[in-house]
mmCIF file of C-alpha atoms in Angstrom:
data_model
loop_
_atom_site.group_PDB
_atom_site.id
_atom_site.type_symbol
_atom_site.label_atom_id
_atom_site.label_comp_id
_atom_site.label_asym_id
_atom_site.label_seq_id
_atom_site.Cartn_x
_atom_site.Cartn_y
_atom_site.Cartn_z
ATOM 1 C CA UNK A 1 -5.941 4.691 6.335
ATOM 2 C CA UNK A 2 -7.873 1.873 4.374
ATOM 3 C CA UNK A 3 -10.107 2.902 1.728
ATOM 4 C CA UNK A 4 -13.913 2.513 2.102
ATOM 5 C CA UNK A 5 -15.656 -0.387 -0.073
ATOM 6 C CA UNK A 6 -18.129 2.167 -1.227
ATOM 7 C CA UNK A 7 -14.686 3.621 -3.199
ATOM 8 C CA UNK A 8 -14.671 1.882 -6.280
ATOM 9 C CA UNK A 9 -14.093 3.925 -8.960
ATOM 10 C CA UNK A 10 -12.560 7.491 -9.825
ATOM 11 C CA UNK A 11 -15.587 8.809 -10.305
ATOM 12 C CA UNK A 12 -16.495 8.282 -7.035
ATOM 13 C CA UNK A 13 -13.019 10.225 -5.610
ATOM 14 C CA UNK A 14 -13.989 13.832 -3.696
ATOM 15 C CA UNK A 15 -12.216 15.543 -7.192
ATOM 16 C CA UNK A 16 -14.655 14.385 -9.537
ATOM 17 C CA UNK A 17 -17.487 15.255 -7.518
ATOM 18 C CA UNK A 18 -15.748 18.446 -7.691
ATOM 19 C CA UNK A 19 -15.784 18.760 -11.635
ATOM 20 C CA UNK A 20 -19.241 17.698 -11.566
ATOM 21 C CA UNK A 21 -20.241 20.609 -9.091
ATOM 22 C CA UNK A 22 -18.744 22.883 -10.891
ATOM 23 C CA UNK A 23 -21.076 21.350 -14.413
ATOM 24 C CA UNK A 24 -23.671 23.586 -12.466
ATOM 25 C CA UNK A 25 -21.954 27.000 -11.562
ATOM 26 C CA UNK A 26 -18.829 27.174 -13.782
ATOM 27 C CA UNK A 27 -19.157 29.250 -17.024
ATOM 28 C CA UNK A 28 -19.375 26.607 -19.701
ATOM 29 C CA UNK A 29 -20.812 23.118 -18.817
ATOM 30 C CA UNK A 30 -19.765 21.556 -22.014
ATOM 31 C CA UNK A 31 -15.845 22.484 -20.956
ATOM 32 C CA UNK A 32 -16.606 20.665 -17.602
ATOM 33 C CA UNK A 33 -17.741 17.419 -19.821
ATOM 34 C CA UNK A 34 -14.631 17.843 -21.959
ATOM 35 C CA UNK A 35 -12.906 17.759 -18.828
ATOM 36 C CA UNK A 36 -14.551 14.603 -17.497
ATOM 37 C CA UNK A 37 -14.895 12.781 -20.891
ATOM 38 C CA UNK A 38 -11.088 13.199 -20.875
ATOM 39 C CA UNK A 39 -10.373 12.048 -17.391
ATOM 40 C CA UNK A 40 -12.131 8.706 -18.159
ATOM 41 C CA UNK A 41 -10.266 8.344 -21.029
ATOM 42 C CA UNK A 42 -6.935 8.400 -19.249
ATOM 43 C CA UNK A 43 -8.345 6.193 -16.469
ATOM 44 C CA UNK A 44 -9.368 3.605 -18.756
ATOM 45 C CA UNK A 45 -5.919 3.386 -20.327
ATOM 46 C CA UNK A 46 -4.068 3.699 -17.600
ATOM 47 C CA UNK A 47 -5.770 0.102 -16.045
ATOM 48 C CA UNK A 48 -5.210 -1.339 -19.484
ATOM 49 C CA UNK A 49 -1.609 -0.555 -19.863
ATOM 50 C CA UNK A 50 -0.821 -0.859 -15.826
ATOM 51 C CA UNK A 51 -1.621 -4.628 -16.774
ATOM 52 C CA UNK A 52 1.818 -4.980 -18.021
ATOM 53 C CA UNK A 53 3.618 -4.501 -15.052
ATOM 54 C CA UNK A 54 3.525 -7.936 -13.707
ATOM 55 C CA UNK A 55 3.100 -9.390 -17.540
ATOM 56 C CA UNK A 56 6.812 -9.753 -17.647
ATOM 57 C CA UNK A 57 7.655 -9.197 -13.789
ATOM 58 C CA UNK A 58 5.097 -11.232 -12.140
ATOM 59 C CA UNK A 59 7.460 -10.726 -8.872
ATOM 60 C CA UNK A 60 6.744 -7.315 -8.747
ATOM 61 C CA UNK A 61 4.014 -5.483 -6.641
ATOM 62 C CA UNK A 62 0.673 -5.153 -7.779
ATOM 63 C CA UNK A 63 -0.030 -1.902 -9.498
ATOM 64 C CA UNK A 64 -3.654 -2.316 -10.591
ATOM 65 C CA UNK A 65 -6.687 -0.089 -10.517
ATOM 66 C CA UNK A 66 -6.699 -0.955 -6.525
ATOM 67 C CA UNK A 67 -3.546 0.579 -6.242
ATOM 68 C CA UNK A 68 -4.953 3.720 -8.242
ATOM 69 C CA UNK A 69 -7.766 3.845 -5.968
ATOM 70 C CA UNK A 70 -6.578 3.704 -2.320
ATOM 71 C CA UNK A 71 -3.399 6.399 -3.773
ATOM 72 C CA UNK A 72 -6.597 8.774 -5.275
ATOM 73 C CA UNK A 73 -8.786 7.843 -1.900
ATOM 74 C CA UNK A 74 -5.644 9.088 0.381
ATOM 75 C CA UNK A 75 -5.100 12.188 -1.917
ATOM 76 C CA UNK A 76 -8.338 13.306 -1.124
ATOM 77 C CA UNK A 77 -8.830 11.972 2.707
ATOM 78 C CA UNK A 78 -5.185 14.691 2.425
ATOM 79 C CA UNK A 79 -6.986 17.820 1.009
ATOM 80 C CA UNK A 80 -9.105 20.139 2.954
ATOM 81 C CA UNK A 81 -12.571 20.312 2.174
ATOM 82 C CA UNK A 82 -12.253 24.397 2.248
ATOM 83 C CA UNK A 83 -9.191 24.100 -0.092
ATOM 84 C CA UNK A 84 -11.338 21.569 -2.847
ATOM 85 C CA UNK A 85 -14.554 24.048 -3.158
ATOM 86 C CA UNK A 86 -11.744 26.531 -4.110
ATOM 87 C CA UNK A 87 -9.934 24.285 -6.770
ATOM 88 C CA UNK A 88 -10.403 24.839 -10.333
ATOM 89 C CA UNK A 89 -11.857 22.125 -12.845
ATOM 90 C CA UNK A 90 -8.177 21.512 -14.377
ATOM 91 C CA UNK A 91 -6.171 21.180 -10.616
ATOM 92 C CA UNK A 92 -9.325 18.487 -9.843
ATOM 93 C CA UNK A 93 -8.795 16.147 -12.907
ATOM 94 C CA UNK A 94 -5.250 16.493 -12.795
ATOM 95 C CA UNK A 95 -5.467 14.737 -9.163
ATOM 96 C CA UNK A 96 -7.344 12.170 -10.311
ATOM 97 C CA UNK A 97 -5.375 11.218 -13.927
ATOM 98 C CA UNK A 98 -1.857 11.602 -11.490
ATOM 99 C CA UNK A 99 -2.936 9.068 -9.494
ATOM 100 C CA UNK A 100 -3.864 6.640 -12.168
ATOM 101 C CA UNK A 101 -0.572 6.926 -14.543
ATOM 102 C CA UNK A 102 2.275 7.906 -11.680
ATOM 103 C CA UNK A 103 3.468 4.023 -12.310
ATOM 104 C CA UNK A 104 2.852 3.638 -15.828
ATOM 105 C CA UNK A 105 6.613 3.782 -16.787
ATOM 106 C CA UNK A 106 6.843 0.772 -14.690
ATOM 107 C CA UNK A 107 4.513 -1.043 -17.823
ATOM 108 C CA UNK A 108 6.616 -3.019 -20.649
ATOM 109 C CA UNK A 109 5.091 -3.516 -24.146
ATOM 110 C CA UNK A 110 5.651 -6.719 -25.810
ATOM 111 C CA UNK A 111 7.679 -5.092 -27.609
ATOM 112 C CA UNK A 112 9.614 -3.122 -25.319
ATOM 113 C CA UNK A 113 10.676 -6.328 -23.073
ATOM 114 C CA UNK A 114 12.316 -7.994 -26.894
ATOM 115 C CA UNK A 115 13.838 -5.169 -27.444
ATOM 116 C CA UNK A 116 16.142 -5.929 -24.253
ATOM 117 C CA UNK A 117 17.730 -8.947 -25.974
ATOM 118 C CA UNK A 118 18.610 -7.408 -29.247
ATOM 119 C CA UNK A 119 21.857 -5.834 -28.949
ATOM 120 C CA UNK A 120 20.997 -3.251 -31.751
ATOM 121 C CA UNK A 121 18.285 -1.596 -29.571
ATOM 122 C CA UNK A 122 19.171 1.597 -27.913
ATOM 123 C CA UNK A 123 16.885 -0.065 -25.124
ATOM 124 C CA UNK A 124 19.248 -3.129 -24.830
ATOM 125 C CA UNK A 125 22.099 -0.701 -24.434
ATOM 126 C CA UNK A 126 20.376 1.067 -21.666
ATOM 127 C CA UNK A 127 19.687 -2.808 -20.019
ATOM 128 C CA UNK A 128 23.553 -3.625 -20.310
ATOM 129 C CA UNK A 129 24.128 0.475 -18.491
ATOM 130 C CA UNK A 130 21.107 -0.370 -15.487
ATOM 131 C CA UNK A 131 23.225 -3.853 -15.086
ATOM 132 C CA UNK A 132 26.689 -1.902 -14.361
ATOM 133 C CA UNK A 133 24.762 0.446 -12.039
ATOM 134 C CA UNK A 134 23.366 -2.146 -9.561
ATOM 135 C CA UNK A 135 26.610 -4.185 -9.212
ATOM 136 C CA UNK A 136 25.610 -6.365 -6.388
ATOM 137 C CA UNK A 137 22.524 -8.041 -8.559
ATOM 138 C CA UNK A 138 24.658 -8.549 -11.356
ATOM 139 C CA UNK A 139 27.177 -10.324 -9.078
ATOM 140 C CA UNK A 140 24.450 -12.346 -7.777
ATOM 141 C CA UNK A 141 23.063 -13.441 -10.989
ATOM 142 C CA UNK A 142 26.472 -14.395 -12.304
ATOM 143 C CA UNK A 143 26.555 -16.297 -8.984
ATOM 144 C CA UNK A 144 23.007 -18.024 -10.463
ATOM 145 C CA UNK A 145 24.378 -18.656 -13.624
ATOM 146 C CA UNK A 146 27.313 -20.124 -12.362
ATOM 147 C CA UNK A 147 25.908 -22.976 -10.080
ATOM 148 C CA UNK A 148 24.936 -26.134 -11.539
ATOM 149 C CA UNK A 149 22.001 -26.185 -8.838
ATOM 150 C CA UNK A 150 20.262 -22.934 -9.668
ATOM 151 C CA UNK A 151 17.147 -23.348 -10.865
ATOM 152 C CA UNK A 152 15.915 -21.424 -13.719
ATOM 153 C CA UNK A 153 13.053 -19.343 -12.198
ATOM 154 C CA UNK A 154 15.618 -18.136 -9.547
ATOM 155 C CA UNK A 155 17.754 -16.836 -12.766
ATOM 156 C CA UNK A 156 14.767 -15.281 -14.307
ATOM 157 C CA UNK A 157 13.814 -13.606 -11.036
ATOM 158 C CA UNK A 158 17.294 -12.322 -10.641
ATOM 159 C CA UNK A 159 17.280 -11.136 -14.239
ATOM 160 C CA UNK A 160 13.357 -9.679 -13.551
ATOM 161 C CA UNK A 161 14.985 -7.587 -10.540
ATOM 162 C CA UNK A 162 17.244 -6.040 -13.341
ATOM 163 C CA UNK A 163 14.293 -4.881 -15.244
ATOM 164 C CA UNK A 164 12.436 -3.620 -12.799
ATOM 165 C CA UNK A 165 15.379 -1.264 -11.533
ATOM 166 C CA UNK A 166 15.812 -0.235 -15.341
ATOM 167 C CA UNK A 167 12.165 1.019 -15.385
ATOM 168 C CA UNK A 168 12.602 2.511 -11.787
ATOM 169 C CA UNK A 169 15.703 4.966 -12.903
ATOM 170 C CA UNK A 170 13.880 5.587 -16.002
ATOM 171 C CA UNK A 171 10.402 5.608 -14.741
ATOM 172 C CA UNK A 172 9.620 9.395 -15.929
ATOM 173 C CA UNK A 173 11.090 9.798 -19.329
ATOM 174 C CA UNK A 174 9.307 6.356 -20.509
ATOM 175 C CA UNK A 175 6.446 6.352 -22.290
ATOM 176 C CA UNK A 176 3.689 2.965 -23.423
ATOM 177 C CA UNK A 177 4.589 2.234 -26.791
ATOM 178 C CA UNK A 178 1.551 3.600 -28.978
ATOM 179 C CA UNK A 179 1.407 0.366 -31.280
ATOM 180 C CA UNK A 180 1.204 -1.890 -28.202
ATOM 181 C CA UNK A 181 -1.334 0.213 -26.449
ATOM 182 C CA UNK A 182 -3.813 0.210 -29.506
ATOM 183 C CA UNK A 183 -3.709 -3.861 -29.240
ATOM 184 C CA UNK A 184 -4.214 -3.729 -25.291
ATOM 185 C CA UNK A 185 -7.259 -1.443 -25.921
ATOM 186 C CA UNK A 186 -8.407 -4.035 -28.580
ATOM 187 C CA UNK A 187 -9.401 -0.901 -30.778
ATOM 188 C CA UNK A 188 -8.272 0.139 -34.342
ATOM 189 C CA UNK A 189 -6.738 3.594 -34.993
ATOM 190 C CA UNK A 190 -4.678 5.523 -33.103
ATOM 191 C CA UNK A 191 -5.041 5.468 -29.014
ATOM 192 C CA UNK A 192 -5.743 8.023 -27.042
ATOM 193 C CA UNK A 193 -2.324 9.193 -25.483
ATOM 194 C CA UNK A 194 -2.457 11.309 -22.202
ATOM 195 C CA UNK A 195 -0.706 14.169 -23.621
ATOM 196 C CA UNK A 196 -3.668 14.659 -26.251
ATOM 197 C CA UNK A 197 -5.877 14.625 -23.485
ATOM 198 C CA UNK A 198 -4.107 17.268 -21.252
ATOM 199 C CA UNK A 199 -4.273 19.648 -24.382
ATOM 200 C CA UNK A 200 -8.131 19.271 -25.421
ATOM 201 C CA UNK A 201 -8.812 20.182 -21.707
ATOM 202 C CA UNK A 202 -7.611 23.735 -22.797
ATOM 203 C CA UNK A 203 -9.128 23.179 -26.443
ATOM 204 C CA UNK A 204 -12.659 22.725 -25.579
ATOM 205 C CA UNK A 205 -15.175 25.483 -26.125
ATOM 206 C CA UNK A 206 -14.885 28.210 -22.884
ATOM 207 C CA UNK A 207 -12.082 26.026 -21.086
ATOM 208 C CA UNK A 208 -9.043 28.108 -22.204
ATOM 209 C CA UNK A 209 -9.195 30.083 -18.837
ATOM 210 C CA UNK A 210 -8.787 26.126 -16.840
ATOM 211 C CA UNK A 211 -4.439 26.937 -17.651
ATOM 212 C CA UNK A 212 -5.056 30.603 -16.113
ATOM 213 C CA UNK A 213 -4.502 29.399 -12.439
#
């Protein structure tokens, strides 16, 4: 399945037209906007922060808005068109915001990838545990270490490999550091986290009903 050219944004995804069907028959049209305001919110960040993932493992696979796309384009190509008339404005931009942030534990902060080095970080202490549980890595890289001949970027790309299988284990109870986000967005104040998101869909007037499924 290769997504179509034409398929360049999530507003363009099968779910979104969805939510903006239902602006014209649902019972309040200012929940629906709430809705989509709030789904290109999370989209946005989600790009910004998925920027990190190859920012400190630039061996890694590309998880960009591309990847977001063609993963949104095959959930929909996957979902009946009888079964999306019947969804409800909360199932339709839950689709599309899972499909932007399912990698987004995969994304180190600054901050976060320093933290690894300093052996008074509870996240250092969790980079020493991932390095017991993938043995034959470790061995390898002491192999690296060891050899006069190795050159340095095959060390870091060993030691990469170890972060990337830390974020992997860990991928769901991670979250983007707030601090770090705010500077990626290039914005002052606080950022816009997905969780505050998910609750003003329920918030907004006549949208209480979305959670009633």
């Amino acid at each position: 399945m290769i997504r179509p050219d034409s398929f360049r944004s999530h507003t363009h995804s099968k779910f979104f037209h969805q939510l903006t069907e239902l602006e014209h028959s649902y019972g309040s049209k200012a929940a629906i906007t709430a809705m989509k305001n709030s789904v290109n919110s999370v989209c946005e960040d989600a790009v910004n922060i998925a920027k990190d993932v190859r920012r400190w493992m630039p061996h890694f696979t590309l998880h960009d808005e591309t990847h977001f796309l063609n993963v949104l384009w095959i959930m929909g190509e996957l979902v009946p068109e009888t079964t999306l008339k019947r969804m409800h404005p909360l199932e339709c931009a839950l689709c599309i915001m899972s499909a932007y942030v399912h990698d987004l534990g995969m994304a180190m902060s600054k901050k976060e990838y320093e933290a690894l080095a300093d052996p008074a970080t509870e996240a250092h202490r969790r980079y020493e545990a991932a390095k017991g549980e993938n043995s034959e890595l470790l061995e390898y890289l002491a192999v690296l270490e060891g050899c006069p001949g190795a050159g340095r970027e095959a060390i870091g790309q060993a030691e990469g490999l170890l972060i990337v299988w830390l974020c992997r284990i860990r991928l769901g109870p991670r979250k983007p550091d707030s601090e770090d986000t705010r500077q990626r967005r290039g914005q002052c104040g606080d950022p816009i986290p997905v969780e505050r998101d998910l609750l003003a869909l329920h918030q907004a007037t006549g949208a209480k009903e979305f959670l009633e499924l």
